[in-house]
Every structure is written in structure tokens, then in C-alpha cells.
PDB file of C-alpha atoms and ligand atoms in Angstrom:
ATOM      1  CA  UNK A 281      89.265 177.499 111.130  1.00 51.00           C
ATOM      2  CA  UNK A 282      92.153 176.227 109.028  1.00 53.00           C
ATOM      3  CA  UNK A 283      92.140 172.957 110.938  1.00 58.00           C
ATOM      4  CA  UNK A 284      88.456 172.443 110.267  1.00 56.00           C
ATOM      5  CA  UNK A 285      89.014 172.940 106.531  1.00 58.00           C
ATOM      6  CA  UNK A 286      91.753 170.349 106.566  1.00 54.00           C
ATOM      7  CA  UNK A 287      89.496 167.745 108.121  1.00 54.00           C
ATOM      8  CA  UNK A 288      86.810 168.581 105.645  1.00 52.00           C
ATOM      9  CA  UNK A 289      89.254 168.211 102.775  1.00 49.00           C
ATOM     10  CA  UNK A 290      90.417 164.784 103.941  1.00 50.00           C
ATOM     11  CA  UNK A 291      86.858 163.719 104.482  1.00 48.00           C
ATOM     12  CA  UNK A 292      86.037 164.581 100.864  1.00 47.00           C
ATOM     13  CA  UNK A 293      89.115 162.771  99.537  1.00 49.00           C
ATOM     14  CA  UNK A 294      88.361 159.741 101.665  1.00 49.00           C
ATOM     15  CA  UNK A 295      84.730 159.509 100.604  1.00 47.00           C
ATOM     16  CA  UNK A 296      85.643 160.053  96.959  1.00 50.00           C
ATOM     17  CA  UNK A 297      88.229 157.283  96.939  1.00 50.00           C
ATOM     18  CA  UNK A 298      85.886 154.979  98.810  1.00 49.00           C
ATOM     19  CA  UNK A 299      83.095 155.360  96.279  1.00 49.00           C
ATOM     20  CA  UNK A 300      85.600 155.014  93.439  1.00 50.00           C
ATOM     21  CA  UNK A 301      86.891 151.700  94.742  1.00 49.00           C
ATOM     22  CA  UNK A 302      83.429 150.272  95.313  1.00 51.00           C
ATOM     23  CA  UNK A 303      82.151 151.161  91.864  1.00 57.00           C
ATOM     24  CA  UNK A 304      85.225 149.994  89.968  1.00 76.00           C
ATOM     25  CA  UNK A 305      85.737 146.596  91.576  1.00 95.00           C
ATOM     26  CA  UNK A 306      88.929 144.638  91.738  1.00 97.00           C
ATOM     27  CA  UNK A 307      90.169 142.098  89.198  1.00 98.00           C
ATOM     28  CA  UNK A 308      91.404 138.780  90.567  1.00 98.00           C
ATOM     29  CA  UNK A 309      93.472 136.570  88.305  1.00 98.00           C
ATOM     30  CA  UNK A 310      92.578 133.116  89.627  1.00 98.00           C
ATOM     31  CA  UNK A 311      95.755 131.230  90.540  1.00 97.00           C
ATOM     32  CA  UNK A 312      97.849 134.302  89.724  1.00 96.00           C
ATOM     33  CA  UNK A 313     100.522 133.520  87.106  1.00 95.00           C
ATOM     34  CA  UNK A 314      99.793 129.789  87.251  1.00 95.00           C
ATOM     35  CA  UNK A 315      96.254 130.417  86.095  1.00 97.00           C
ATOM     36  CA  UNK A 316      93.390 127.952  86.289  1.00 98.00           C
ATOM     37  CA  UNK A 317      95.300 124.671  86.126  1.00 97.00           C
ATOM     38  CA  UNK A 318      95.324 121.405  88.029  1.00 94.00           C
ATOM     39  CA  UNK A 319      97.924 121.909  90.642  1.00 88.00           C
ATOM     40  CA  UNK A 320      97.768 125.275  92.359  1.00 89.00           C
ATOM     41  CA  UNK A 321      95.861 125.109  95.608  1.00 93.00           C
ATOM     42  CA  UNK A 322      92.970 127.485  95.088  1.00 96.00           C
ATOM     43  CA  UNK A 323      91.900 127.378  98.708  1.00 94.00           C
ATOM     44  CA  UNK A 324      95.318 128.710  99.565  1.00 95.00           C
ATOM     45  CA  UNK A 325      95.109 131.231  96.718  1.00 97.00           C
ATOM     46  CA  UNK A 326      91.775 132.614  97.976  1.00 97.00           C
ATOM     47  CA  UNK A 327      92.903 132.792 101.589  1.00 95.00           C
ATOM     48  CA  UNK A 328      93.438 136.343 102.817  1.00 93.00           C
ATOM     49  CA  UNK A 329      91.804 137.846  99.737  1.00 97.00           C
ATOM     50  CA  UNK A 330      88.506 139.608  99.915  1.00 97.00           C
ATOM     51  CA  UNK A 331      85.956 139.441  97.158  1.00 98.00           C
ATOM     52  CA  UNK A 332      83.254 142.026  96.756  1.00 98.00           C
ATOM     53  CA  UNK A 333      80.247 142.611  94.551  1.00 97.00           C
ATOM     54  CA  UNK A 334      81.537 144.256  91.366  1.00 97.00           C
ATOM     55  CA  UNK A 335      84.862 142.410  91.410  1.00 98.00           C
ATOM     56  CA  UNK A 336      85.920 140.387  88.420  1.00 98.00           C
ATOM     57  CA  UNK A 337      87.368 136.875  88.471  1.00 98.00           C
ATOM     58  CA  UNK A 338      89.546 135.978  85.517  1.00 98.00           C
ATOM     59  CA  UNK A 339      90.064 132.296  84.729  1.00 98.00           C
ATOM     60  CA  UNK A 340      93.008 131.884  82.372  1.00 98.00           C
ATOM     61  CA  UNK A 341      93.855 128.422  81.017  1.00 98.00           C
ATOM     62  CA  UNK A 342      94.563 126.363  77.919  1.00 98.00           C
ATOM     63  CA  UNK A 343      91.177 126.023  76.263  1.00 96.00           C
ATOM     64  CA  UNK A 344      91.725 122.408  75.171  1.00 97.00           C
ATOM     65  CA  UNK A 345      92.697 121.284  78.678  1.00 97.00           C
ATOM     66  CA  UNK A 346      90.216 122.824  81.104  1.00 98.00           C
ATOM     67  CA  UNK A 347      86.916 124.585  81.547  1.00 97.00           C
ATOM     68  CA  UNK A 348      85.102 126.451  84.304  1.00 97.00           C
ATOM     69  CA  UNK A 349      81.858 125.058  85.654  1.00 97.00           C
ATOM     70  CA  UNK A 350      79.858 127.014  88.174  1.00 96.00           C
ATOM     71  CA  UNK A 351      78.276 124.582  90.606  1.00 95.00           C
ATOM     72  CA  UNK A 352      76.560 124.520  93.989  1.00 94.00           C
ATOM     73  CA  UNK A 353      78.171 123.615  97.300  1.00 95.00           C
ATOM     74  CA  UNK A 354      77.325 119.914  97.164  1.00 95.00           C
ATOM     75  CA  UNK A 355      78.626 119.467  93.643  1.00 96.00           C
ATOM     76  CA  UNK A 356      81.729 121.352  94.647  1.00 97.00           C
ATOM     77  CA  UNK A 357      82.423 118.971  97.518  1.00 97.00           C
ATOM     78  CA  UNK A 358      81.794 115.838  95.477  1.00 97.00           C
ATOM     79  CA  UNK A 359      83.169 117.143  92.148  1.00 96.00           C
ATOM     80  CA  UNK A 360      79.925 116.603  90.314  1.00 95.00           C
ATOM     81  CA  UNK A 361      79.706 118.458  87.051  1.00 90.00           C
ATOM     82  CA  UNK A 362      76.428 120.286  87.300  1.00 83.00           C
ATOM     83  CA  UNK A 363      76.510 122.414  84.167  1.00 73.00           C
ATOM     84  CA  UNK A 364      73.118 124.016  84.593  1.00 76.00           C
ATOM     85  CA  UNK A 365      74.746 126.873  86.476  1.00 82.00           C
ATOM     86  CA  UNK A 366      76.957 127.593  83.500  1.00 88.00           C
ATOM     87  CA  UNK A 367      80.041 126.310  81.725  1.00 94.00           C
ATOM     88  CA  UNK A 368      82.739 128.639  80.503  1.00 96.00           C
ATOM     89  CA  UNK A 369      85.356 127.423  78.088  1.00 96.00           C
ATOM     90  CA  UNK A 370      86.958 130.319  76.244  1.00 98.00           C
ATOM     91  CA  UNK A 371      90.311 129.887  77.991  1.00 98.00           C
ATOM     92  CA  UNK A 372      90.079 133.446  79.253  1.00 98.00           C
ATOM     93  CA  UNK A 373      86.827 133.821  81.114  1.00 98.00           C
ATOM     94  CA  UNK A 374      85.873 136.886  83.099  1.00 97.00           C
ATOM     95  CA  UNK A 375      83.127 136.692  85.654  1.00 96.00           C
ATOM     96  CA  UNK A 376      81.913 139.851  87.291  1.00 97.00           C
ATOM     97  CA  UNK A 377      80.486 139.009  90.665  1.00 96.00           C
ATOM     98  CA  UNK A 378      76.983 140.383  91.003  1.00 95.00           C
ATOM     99  CA  UNK A 379      75.715 139.048  94.308  1.00 95.00           C
ATOM    100  CA  UNK A 380      76.731 138.548  97.905  1.00 98.00           C
ATOM    101  CA  UNK A 381      77.223 134.943  98.969  1.00 97.00           C
ATOM    102  CA  UNK A 382      79.235 131.813  98.325  1.00 97.00           C
ATOM    103  CA  UNK A 383      80.367 130.859  94.826  1.00 97.00           C
ATOM    104  CA  UNK A 384      81.785 127.518  93.704  1.00 96.00           C
ATOM    105  CA  UNK A 385      83.729 126.708  90.551  1.00 97.00           C
ATOM    106  CA  UNK A 386      85.233 123.441  89.388  1.00 97.00           C
ATOM    107  CA  UNK A 387      86.992 122.193  86.296  1.00 97.00           C
ATOM    108  CA  UNK A 388      84.719 119.675  84.569  1.00 96.00           C
ATOM    109  CA  UNK A 389      87.469 117.879  82.649  1.00 96.00           C
ATOM    110  CA  UNK A 390      88.297 114.306  83.697  1.00 96.00           C
ATOM    111  CA  UNK A 391      89.373 114.145  87.348  1.00 96.00           C
ATOM    112  CA  UNK A 392      90.815 117.657  87.550  1.00 97.00           C
ATOM    113  CA  UNK A 393      88.367 118.689  90.238  1.00 97.00           C
ATOM    114  CA  UNK A 394      89.333 115.736  92.407  1.00 96.00           C
ATOM    115  CA  UNK A 395      92.951 116.738  91.880  1.00 95.00           C
ATOM    116  CA  UNK A 396      92.132 120.099  93.408  1.00 95.00           C
ATOM    117  CA  UNK A 397      91.087 122.272  90.493  1.00 98.00           C
ATOM    118  CA  UNK A 398      88.222 123.834  92.365  1.00 98.00           C
ATOM    119  CA  UNK A 399      87.639 127.248  93.835  1.00 98.00           C
ATOM    120  CA  UNK A 400      85.139 128.583  96.302  1.00 97.00           C
ATOM    121  CA  UNK A 401      84.906 132.181  97.406  1.00 98.00           C
ATOM    122  CA  UNK A 402      82.684 134.203  99.664  1.00 97.00           C
ATOM    123  CA  UNK A 403      81.476 137.418  98.093  1.00 98.00           C
ATOM    124  CA  UNK A 404      81.042 140.346 100.448  1.00 96.00           C
ATOM    125  CA  UNK A 405      78.946 143.469  99.833  1.00 94.00           C
TER     126      UNK A 405
HETATM  127 CU1   CU B 656      91.043 121.172  84.362  1.00 85.63          CU
END
């Protein structure tokens, strides 16, 4: 009887923590301490991380040097600034991920994207 209660208790704790983590979402500081700049490798940065709906991406950068342009996959590959998906330029931009799927971001300043200032992530449920 005692054993059964124990299992029940852990089940409750487990389910509670699970629902807590899915509703809160995780915050990812893009590029970690380096931030959103030209030279970190964002493919490397994203590797091994998982991104879920409800998570927040924070792009931190010097406002006069960079911006964040959300693009599609083709524009990402070719570094085409396609601003109709949105341009962020506050220097400290938070994006809360709302949907499952692939997301692409580039810096639209000069040739920063071609120098590697681009990030793509796959958002999981
Ligand atoms: Cu830039």
C-alpha cells in the first residue's frame, strides 16, 4: 500500500513538472555571451539544443551594427534580405516561438549574413 502511494506521489510530481516546463518555455540567448554578432558560428551554437513552441529567442547586439531579419529558407541560403517577414532592430529583441517548424534569421547589414551571421532552428512541439 505504501509502495503504491509512493509511485502515485512521483507520478504527480513528474506530471506537474512536465506541464510547468512546457507552459513556461525556455529562453535561449542567441550566441550566448557573444550575442548576435558576425563571427560566432550559429549553426554550431544551435547544435544539440532543442527549441520548442513557447521558447524565447533573445538576440542581443549593438543596435547600430546589426539587425535581425526573419526570412524564408531560400533567402537564408542566399542571404537575401526579405524584410516582409519582419525586421527587428532594437538591439535586444525577444522572439517567442509560436509554431512548430523551421525558422530562419539573418543579419541584413552589409555582408554580415555571408560572413555567417545567420541562424536557422527547427521548432519542436
Ligand atoms: Cu550584422
